[in-house]
């Protein structure tokens, strides 16, 4: 098999979905699981999630359209984010999608197009000081998404929604990005949701707790553990609790199920280290270019160690395309494979064809390996980038 390629382990994916769904439904009688499309928008993955009965959580018109193309009905889509356009926003409301409002302009569109019923959530800007410092970033400036409560923006949104829609199915959406995926983050989110329900006497139809969970990683928090923390908080509300609990994980479902298979192309000793050039790249598996190490294995397994620092580099010819440093490890040889594990999130559809085109993708199931994405050709790349030549 020619490297580089991604490999999706279907058995692990199935297990992650099962485990997440069970963790949720065991804790809350009325729950719905959605998949965060941005985390990995490969059509095969979307179709798989649809086949498992998940909703699609999208944050752009393009993602919305892609979800439809992959078989989701509008009523199986959650539309999030502040960059929706008016036509898709109104379509989503009218076609019974869940729409979580995240900007003033959406409120204005709603005011101009009153309707009899729709499923509308308000994304809430949870104050960062409520979290443990190590769990989240942006302490100084606050989160960028959602309506602020103390300034009155949340109440204003509530007012607009209730005036523009005769029978709104009202919801709250509280996704907060964390660096640690610590259950404490969800305790804070759930407690804040409860405080809003009580303070504004809200009778909500749904509570969307967002994504950002661990899943499928040995030794890390399991879905059931997150949901027992969440539900413990939700039970403390004075308002009724017959609403639907929604979660929209991405990484927790797909992250742990994907490998990137790469090969060593060249080995070069320089004074300070050993440069190991491979046909993988950080561009494929490290969206923030910040990772220092990976769970990985090598093939064949080498027993002879080297004292040289082996600097594993990528194909992009950018000097900082260095994936990791192996110290006192087995000496790699040209042709050896380095297989990075748990790299399914923000990887195979992230970035773009830079220097080389996207790697192939295979799925491994009980019938063997099937190719589901072909590295596209230079002709395809050329067409993608040359609309000005149309008609020539
Ligand atoms: C609104 C929303 N939901 C869900 C997710 C999925 O997060 P993760 O892939 O960490 O589960 C994100 C990611 O940023 C998000 O912004």
Short mmCIF file of C-alpha atoms and ligand atoms in Angstrom, two decimals:
data_model
loop_
_atom_site.label_atom_id
_atom_site.label_comp_id
_atom_site.label_asym_id
_atom_site.label_seq_id
_atom_site.Cartn_x
_atom_site.Cartn_y
_atom_site.Cartn_z
CA UNK A 1 0.00 0.00 0.00
CA UNK A 2 1.46 3.36 -1.01
CA UNK A 3 1.92 5.83 1.81
CA UNK A 4 0.86 8.32 2.95
CA UNK A 5 -2.71 7.29 3.67
CA UNK A 6 -5.29 7.60 6.40
CA UNK A 7 -6.98 4.51 7.76
CA UNK A 8 -10.36 4.66 9.50
CA UNK A 9 -10.95 1.77 11.92
CA UNK A 10 -14.70 1.18 11.58
CA UNK A 11 -14.87 -1.10 14.62
CA UNK A 12 -13.51 1.69 16.82
CA UNK A 13 -15.88 4.23 15.29
CA UNK A 14 -18.86 1.99 15.94
CA UNK A 15 -17.74 1.48 19.52
CA UNK A 16 -17.24 5.22 20.12
CA UNK A 17 -20.72 6.01 18.83
CA UNK A 18 -22.29 3.21 20.88
CA UNK A 19 -20.45 4.20 24.04
CA UNK A 20 -21.31 7.90 23.69
CA UNK A 21 -24.96 7.26 22.98
CA UNK A 22 -25.27 4.86 25.89
CA UNK A 23 -23.42 7.18 28.27
CA UNK A 24 -25.92 9.90 27.42
CA UNK A 25 -29.14 7.94 27.30
CA UNK A 26 -28.40 6.08 30.55
CA UNK A 27 -28.25 9.44 32.32
CA UNK A 28 -31.03 11.40 30.60
CA UNK A 29 -34.32 9.95 29.37
CA UNK A 30 -34.60 12.20 26.31
CA UNK A 31 -31.25 12.66 24.58
CA UNK A 32 -30.02 13.16 21.04
CA UNK A 33 -26.52 12.69 19.70
CA UNK A 34 -25.19 14.91 16.91
CA UNK A 35 -21.90 14.75 15.04
CA UNK A 36 -19.81 17.90 14.64
CA UNK A 37 -19.25 18.01 10.89
CA UNK A 38 -16.29 20.40 11.05
CA UNK A 39 -14.26 17.88 13.04
CA UNK A 40 -14.04 15.62 10.01
CA UNK A 41 -16.34 16.34 7.09
CA UNK A 42 -15.32 13.42 4.89
CA UNK A 43 -18.54 12.34 3.12
CA UNK A 44 -18.00 8.71 4.11
CA UNK A 45 -17.88 9.78 7.76
CA UNK A 46 -21.05 11.87 7.40
CA UNK A 47 -22.91 9.03 5.70
CA UNK A 48 -21.75 6.67 8.41
CA UNK A 49 -23.00 9.01 11.16
CA UNK A 50 -26.33 9.33 9.35
CA UNK A 51 -26.59 5.53 9.13
CA UNK A 52 -26.11 5.39 12.91
CA UNK A 53 -29.00 7.80 13.48
CA UNK A 54 -26.96 10.82 14.54
CA UNK A 55 -27.85 14.43 13.75
CA UNK A 56 -25.37 16.59 11.82
CA UNK A 57 -24.10 19.73 13.54
CA UNK A 58 -22.98 22.29 10.97
CA UNK A 59 -21.53 25.80 11.15
CA UNK A 60 -21.70 27.09 7.60
CA UNK A 61 -24.01 27.06 4.59
CA UNK A 62 -21.52 24.78 2.86
CA UNK A 63 -21.54 22.28 5.70
CA UNK A 64 -25.34 22.43 5.73
CA UNK A 65 -25.48 21.66 2.01
CA UNK A 66 -22.92 18.88 2.41
CA UNK A 67 -24.96 17.30 5.20
CA UNK A 68 -28.02 17.31 2.92
CA UNK A 69 -25.95 15.75 0.14
CA UNK A 70 -24.83 13.02 2.54
CA UNK A 71 -28.42 12.06 3.31
CA UNK A 72 -29.40 14.13 6.34
CA UNK A 73 -32.85 15.75 6.22
CA UNK A 74 -33.13 19.39 7.34
CA UNK A 75 -34.88 18.12 10.45
CA UNK A 76 -31.73 16.13 11.28
CA UNK A 77 -29.43 19.15 11.19
CA UNK A 78 -28.29 21.51 13.93
CA UNK A 79 -27.22 24.85 12.48
CA UNK A 80 -24.68 26.69 14.64
CA UNK A 81 -22.18 29.50 14.37
CA UNK A 82 -22.22 33.23 13.62
CA UNK A 83 -21.56 33.04 9.85
CA UNK A 84 -24.88 31.71 8.54
CA UNK A 85 -26.39 33.60 5.60
CA UNK A 86 -30.01 34.75 5.62
CA UNK A 87 -31.35 32.31 2.98
CA UNK A 88 -29.89 29.26 4.73
CA UNK A 89 -30.88 30.59 8.14
CA UNK A 90 -34.52 31.00 7.07
CA UNK A 91 -34.54 27.71 5.20
CA UNK A 92 -33.27 25.92 8.30
CA UNK A 93 -35.97 27.46 10.50
CA UNK A 94 -38.76 26.73 8.04
CA UNK A 95 -37.58 23.18 7.33
CA UNK A 96 -37.45 22.25 11.01
CA UNK A 97 -33.69 22.18 11.63
CA UNK A 98 -32.41 23.15 15.06
CA UNK A 99 -31.02 26.68 14.69
CA UNK A 100 -28.80 28.07 17.41
CA UNK A 101 -28.64 31.82 17.04
CA UNK A 102 -25.24 33.37 17.61
CA UNK A 103 -25.39 36.91 16.23
CA UNK A 104 -27.43 40.10 16.22
CA UNK A 105 -27.94 39.88 12.46
CA UNK A 106 -29.76 36.58 12.84
CA UNK A 107 -32.14 38.26 15.29
CA UNK A 108 -32.78 40.98 12.73
CA UNK A 109 -33.55 38.40 10.02
CA UNK A 110 -35.97 36.75 12.42
CA UNK A 111 -37.71 40.05 13.20
CA UNK A 112 -38.18 40.62 9.48
CA UNK A 113 -39.58 37.11 8.89
CA UNK A 114 -41.93 36.19 11.72
CA UNK A 115 -43.16 32.60 11.69
CA UNK A 116 -45.59 30.38 13.53
CA UNK A 117 -43.15 27.80 14.86
CA UNK A 118 -39.45 26.89 14.75
CA UNK A 119 -36.75 25.21 16.82
CA UNK A 120 -34.49 28.02 17.98
CA UNK A 121 -31.70 27.94 20.49
CA UNK A 122 -29.71 30.83 21.90
CA UNK A 123 -25.99 30.31 22.10
CA UNK A 124 -24.84 31.48 25.51
CA UNK A 125 -21.55 33.24 26.20
CA UNK A 126 -20.48 31.58 29.45
CA UNK A 127 -18.21 33.86 31.54
CA UNK A 128 -14.67 32.47 31.51
CA UNK A 129 -14.09 33.24 35.18
CA UNK A 130 -16.53 30.47 36.12
CA UNK A 131 -14.03 27.84 34.90
CA UNK A 132 -10.80 26.58 36.39
CA UNK A 133 -7.93 28.60 34.92
CA UNK A 134 -6.07 25.61 33.49
CA UNK A 135 -9.14 24.29 31.69
CA UNK A 136 -9.80 27.09 29.23
CA UNK A 137 -8.10 29.88 27.36
CA UNK A 138 -9.23 33.44 26.62
CA UNK A 139 -9.50 34.33 30.33
CA UNK A 140 -8.70 37.93 29.53
CA UNK A 141 -11.02 38.50 26.57
CA UNK A 142 -13.75 35.90 27.10
CA UNK A 143 -15.20 33.39 24.64
CA UNK A 144 -16.12 34.75 21.23
CA UNK A 145 -19.40 32.88 20.74
CA UNK A 146 -22.88 33.37 22.14
CA UNK A 147 -24.90 36.11 23.80
CA UNK A 148 -23.65 37.70 26.98
CA UNK A 149 -26.09 37.50 29.88
CA UNK A 150 -25.05 40.32 32.20
CA UNK A 151 -25.12 42.96 29.45
CA UNK A 152 -28.74 42.10 28.64
CA UNK A 153 -27.90 40.66 25.19
CA UNK A 154 -29.23 37.23 26.12
CA UNK A 155 -32.54 38.65 27.35
CA UNK A 156 -32.83 40.74 24.20
CA UNK A 157 -32.33 37.61 22.06
CA UNK A 158 -34.97 35.83 24.11
CA UNK A 159 -37.39 38.69 23.60
CA UNK A 160 -36.84 38.82 19.81
CA UNK A 161 -37.32 35.08 19.44
CA UNK A 162 -40.49 35.01 21.50
CA UNK A 163 -41.91 38.00 19.61
CA UNK A 164 -41.06 36.72 16.12
CA UNK A 165 -42.14 33.10 16.56
CA UNK A 166 -45.66 32.28 17.78
CA UNK A 167 -44.72 28.86 19.17
CA UNK A 168 -40.95 28.66 19.53
CA UNK A 169 -39.36 25.42 20.61
CA UNK A 170 -36.76 27.25 22.63
CA UNK A 171 -33.30 25.91 23.41
CA UNK A 172 -29.97 26.84 24.94
CA UNK A 173 -26.62 26.09 23.41
CA UNK A 174 -23.50 26.22 25.55
CA UNK A 175 -20.51 24.71 23.76
CA UNK A 176 -17.28 25.95 25.38
CA UNK A 177 -13.88 24.99 24.08
CA UNK A 178 -11.57 23.66 26.73
CA UNK A 179 -7.92 22.72 26.62
CA UNK A 180 -8.23 19.85 29.05
CA UNK A 181 -11.63 18.25 28.28
CA UNK A 182 -12.01 18.12 32.05
CA UNK A 183 -15.47 17.04 33.37
CA UNK A 184 -15.34 20.15 35.59
CA UNK A 185 -15.88 22.20 32.41
CA UNK A 186 -19.22 20.47 31.86
CA UNK A 187 -20.17 20.86 35.50
CA UNK A 188 -19.74 24.62 35.04
CA UNK A 189 -21.62 24.68 31.74
CA UNK A 190 -24.55 22.68 33.13
CA UNK A 191 -24.69 24.77 36.31
CA UNK A 192 -24.75 27.94 34.21
CA UNK A 193 -27.56 26.56 32.07
CA UNK A 194 -29.54 25.78 35.22
CA UNK A 195 -28.94 29.29 36.57
CA UNK A 196 -30.36 30.76 33.33
CA UNK A 197 -33.39 28.48 33.33
CA UNK A 198 -34.18 29.51 36.90
CA UNK A 199 -33.37 33.19 36.52
CA UNK A 200 -35.48 33.67 33.37
CA UNK A 201 -38.08 30.98 34.20
CA UNK A 202 -37.27 29.32 30.88
CA UNK A 203 -39.32 26.40 29.63
CA UNK A 204 -36.85 25.06 27.13
CA UNK A 205 -37.39 22.26 24.63
CA UNK A 206 -33.72 21.43 24.22
CA UNK A 207 -30.36 21.96 25.87
CA UNK A 208 -27.35 21.58 23.61
CA UNK A 209 -24.26 21.04 25.74
CA UNK A 210 -21.85 21.16 22.76
CA UNK A 211 -18.80 18.99 22.06
CA UNK A 212 -15.23 18.90 23.32
CA UNK A 213 -15.34 15.53 25.12
CA UNK A 214 -12.80 12.75 25.24
CA UNK A 215 -13.86 9.49 23.63
CA UNK A 216 -12.16 6.20 22.88
CA UNK A 217 -8.90 7.13 24.59
CA UNK A 218 -7.78 4.68 27.29
CA UNK A 219 -7.38 6.31 30.70
CA UNK A 220 -9.39 9.42 29.78
CA UNK A 221 -12.87 10.48 30.91
CA UNK A 222 -15.64 8.33 29.44
CA UNK A 223 -18.97 9.68 28.09
CA UNK A 224 -20.91 8.18 31.01
CA UNK A 225 -18.67 10.03 33.47
CA UNK A 226 -19.26 13.35 31.72
CA UNK A 227 -23.01 12.87 31.64
CA UNK A 228 -23.34 11.88 35.26
CA UNK A 229 -21.61 15.18 36.16
CA UNK A 230 -23.83 17.14 33.74
CA UNK A 231 -27.07 15.54 34.85
CA UNK A 232 -26.27 15.99 38.53
CA UNK A 233 -26.29 19.75 37.84
CA UNK A 234 -29.35 19.71 35.58
CA UNK A 235 -31.39 17.95 38.26
CA UNK A 236 -30.93 20.98 40.51
CA UNK A 237 -33.04 23.29 38.32
CA UNK A 238 -36.36 24.49 39.68
CA UNK A 239 -37.85 24.46 36.19
CA UNK A 240 -39.20 21.27 34.57
CA UNK A 241 -36.70 18.84 33.09
CA UNK A 242 -38.55 17.23 30.20
CA UNK A 243 -36.37 18.91 27.60
CA UNK A 244 -34.13 17.09 25.17
CA UNK A 245 -30.42 16.95 26.01
CA UNK A 246 -28.24 17.25 22.92
CA UNK A 247 -24.48 16.73 22.62
CA UNK A 248 -22.48 17.41 19.46
CA UNK A 249 -19.10 15.71 19.84
CA UNK A 250 -16.63 15.44 17.01
CA UNK A 251 -13.25 14.37 18.36
CA UNK A 252 -14.79 11.98 20.86
CA UNK A 253 -16.33 9.99 18.01
CA UNK A 254 -13.82 10.17 15.17
CA UNK A 255 -10.51 11.21 16.78
CA UNK A 256 -9.35 7.91 18.20
CA UNK A 257 -10.38 5.83 15.18
CA UNK A 258 -7.98 7.08 12.52
CA UNK A 259 -4.33 6.40 11.72
CA UNK A 260 -1.97 8.14 9.33
CA UNK A 261 0.46 5.73 7.70
CA UNK A 262 3.71 7.30 6.52
CA UNK A 263 7.12 6.12 5.30
CA UNK A 264 10.66 7.26 5.91
CA UNK A 265 12.02 8.73 2.67
CA UNK A 266 15.47 9.83 3.73
CA UNK A 267 17.81 9.83 6.70
CA UNK A 268 20.52 12.41 7.07
CA UNK A 269 22.97 12.91 9.92
CA UNK A 270 23.88 16.48 10.68
CA UNK A 271 26.01 17.67 13.55
CA UNK A 272 23.21 18.19 16.05
CA UNK A 273 20.69 15.53 15.10
CA UNK A 274 19.47 12.95 12.63
CA UNK A 275 16.95 14.36 10.16
CA UNK A 276 14.35 11.76 9.19
CA UNK A 277 12.32 12.96 6.20
CA UNK A 278 8.95 11.26 5.75
CA UNK A 279 6.01 11.44 3.37
CA UNK A 280 3.69 12.50 6.21
CA UNK A 281 3.37 16.09 7.41
CA UNK A 282 2.16 18.11 10.34
CA UNK A 283 -0.21 19.67 7.85
CA UNK A 284 -2.13 16.37 7.83
CA UNK A 285 -2.49 15.82 11.57
CA UNK A 286 -1.66 18.90 13.60
CA UNK A 287 -4.07 21.72 12.68
CA UNK A 288 -2.65 24.15 15.23
CA UNK A 289 0.97 23.15 14.57
CA UNK A 290 1.41 22.80 18.30
CA UNK A 291 1.62 19.08 19.05
CA UNK A 292 4.88 17.80 20.48
CA UNK A 293 4.27 14.08 20.32
CA UNK A 294 1.90 11.39 19.12
CA UNK A 295 0.83 7.91 19.93
CA UNK A 296 2.59 6.04 17.15
CA UNK A 297 4.11 2.73 16.18
CA UNK A 298 6.76 1.84 13.65
CA UNK A 299 7.01 -1.03 11.20
CA UNK A 300 9.11 -3.09 11.20
CA UNK A 301 9.82 -3.01 14.91
CA UNK A 302 13.54 -2.20 15.26
CA UNK A 303 15.44 -3.27 18.33
CA UNK A 304 18.75 -1.56 17.67
CA UNK A 305 18.68 1.83 19.38
CA UNK A 306 20.44 5.03 18.42
CA UNK A 307 21.66 7.77 20.72
CA UNK A 308 21.11 10.32 17.98
CA UNK A 309 18.11 12.65 18.26
CA UNK A 310 15.85 11.58 15.41
CA UNK A 311 13.89 14.60 14.17
CA UNK A 312 10.87 13.33 12.24
CA UNK A 313 10.13 15.79 9.45
CA UNK A 314 7.33 16.17 6.94
CA UNK A 315 7.16 16.47 3.19
CA UNK A 316 6.23 20.14 2.94
CA UNK A 317 9.80 21.40 2.70
CA UNK A 318 9.02 24.00 5.35
CA UNK A 319 11.72 23.82 7.96
CA UNK A 320 9.22 23.83 10.80
CA UNK A 321 7.36 20.82 9.41
CA UNK A 322 8.81 18.65 12.19
CA UNK A 323 6.33 16.17 13.67
CA UNK A 324 8.25 14.95 16.68
CA UNK A 325 11.68 14.20 18.12
CA UNK A 326 12.56 10.64 19.15
CA UNK A 327 15.36 10.44 21.72
CA UNK A 328 17.16 7.19 22.53
CA UNK A 329 14.71 5.33 20.32
CA UNK A 330 15.08 2.50 17.82
CA UNK A 331 17.06 3.60 14.78
CA UNK A 332 14.73 4.21 11.86
CA UNK A 333 15.68 3.16 8.33
CA UNK A 334 14.62 4.39 4.90
CA UNK A 335 11.38 2.59 3.99
CA UNK A 336 10.27 2.07 7.60
CA UNK A 337 6.72 3.08 8.35
CA UNK A 338 5.67 5.50 11.07
CA UNK A 339 1.99 5.09 11.89
CA UNK A 340 0.39 7.91 13.85
CA UNK A 341 -2.62 6.81 15.86
CA UNK A 342 -5.76 8.71 17.00
CA UNK A 343 -5.48 11.43 14.35
CA UNK A 344 -9.05 11.55 13.05
CA UNK A 345 -10.05 14.99 14.31
CA UNK A 346 -9.28 18.15 12.36
CA UNK A 347 -6.94 16.23 10.09
CA UNK A 348 -7.96 14.49 6.87
CA UNK A 349 -10.23 17.29 5.63
CA UNK A 350 -8.38 20.13 7.32
CA UNK A 351 -5.89 22.36 5.57
CA UNK A 352 -5.62 21.86 1.87
CA UNK A 353 -3.61 20.38 -0.91
CA UNK A 354 -0.30 22.11 -0.27
CA UNK A 355 2.74 20.89 -2.20
CA UNK A 356 1.07 17.47 -2.40
CA UNK A 357 -2.63 16.63 -2.67
CA UNK A 358 -4.66 15.16 0.20
CA UNK A 359 -3.59 11.59 1.07
CA UNK A 360 -5.77 8.59 0.17
CA UNK A 361 -8.22 7.39 2.80
CA UNK A 362 -9.12 3.75 3.48
CA UNK A 363 -11.69 2.20 5.79
CA UNK A 364 -10.86 -1.03 7.55
CA UNK A 365 -13.80 -3.27 8.47
CA UNK A 366 -14.47 -6.99 8.77
CA UNK A 367 -14.21 -7.32 4.96
CA UNK A 368 -10.78 -5.74 4.75
CA UNK A 369 -9.61 -2.36 3.48
CA UNK A 370 -11.64 -0.23 1.09
CA UNK A 371 -10.47 3.01 -0.48
CA UNK A 372 -12.95 5.84 0.10
CA UNK A 373 -10.91 8.83 -1.01
CA UNK A 374 -8.40 8.95 -3.82
CA UNK A 375 -5.56 11.43 -3.73
CA UNK A 376 -6.73 13.73 -6.46
CA UNK A 377 -4.77 14.40 -9.59
CA UNK A 378 -2.95 17.53 -10.70
CA UNK A 379 -5.70 17.96 -13.32
CA UNK A 380 -8.33 18.12 -10.57
CA UNK A 381 -6.20 20.57 -8.60
CA UNK A 382 -5.79 22.67 -11.74
CA UNK A 383 -9.55 22.76 -12.36
CA UNK A 384 -10.26 23.68 -8.75
CA UNK A 385 -8.05 26.72 -8.98
CA UNK A 386 -8.74 28.01 -12.48
CA UNK A 387 -12.34 29.20 -12.83
CA UNK A 388 -11.01 32.14 -14.86
CA UNK A 389 -10.26 29.64 -17.63
CA UNK A 390 -13.91 28.49 -17.85
CA UNK A 391 -15.11 28.43 -21.43
CA UNK A 392 -11.66 28.40 -22.98
C1 LIG B 1 -20.17 24.44 18.48
C2 LIG B 1 -19.26 23.26 18.48
N1 LIG B 1 -19.79 22.04 18.67
C3 LIG B 1 -19.02 20.93 18.66
C4 LIG B 1 -17.66 21.02 18.45
C5 LIG B 1 -16.87 19.74 18.43
O1 LIG B 1 -15.80 19.76 19.29
P1 LIG B 1 -14.92 18.42 19.48
O2 LIG B 1 -14.46 18.00 18.13
O3 LIG B 1 -13.81 18.85 20.35
O4 LIG B 1 -15.82 17.42 20.11
C6 LIG B 1 -17.06 22.28 18.26
C7 LIG B 1 -15.62 22.43 18.04
O5 LIG B 1 -15.02 23.45 18.12
C8 LIG B 1 -17.88 23.43 18.27
O6 LIG B 1 -17.38 24.65 18.07
#
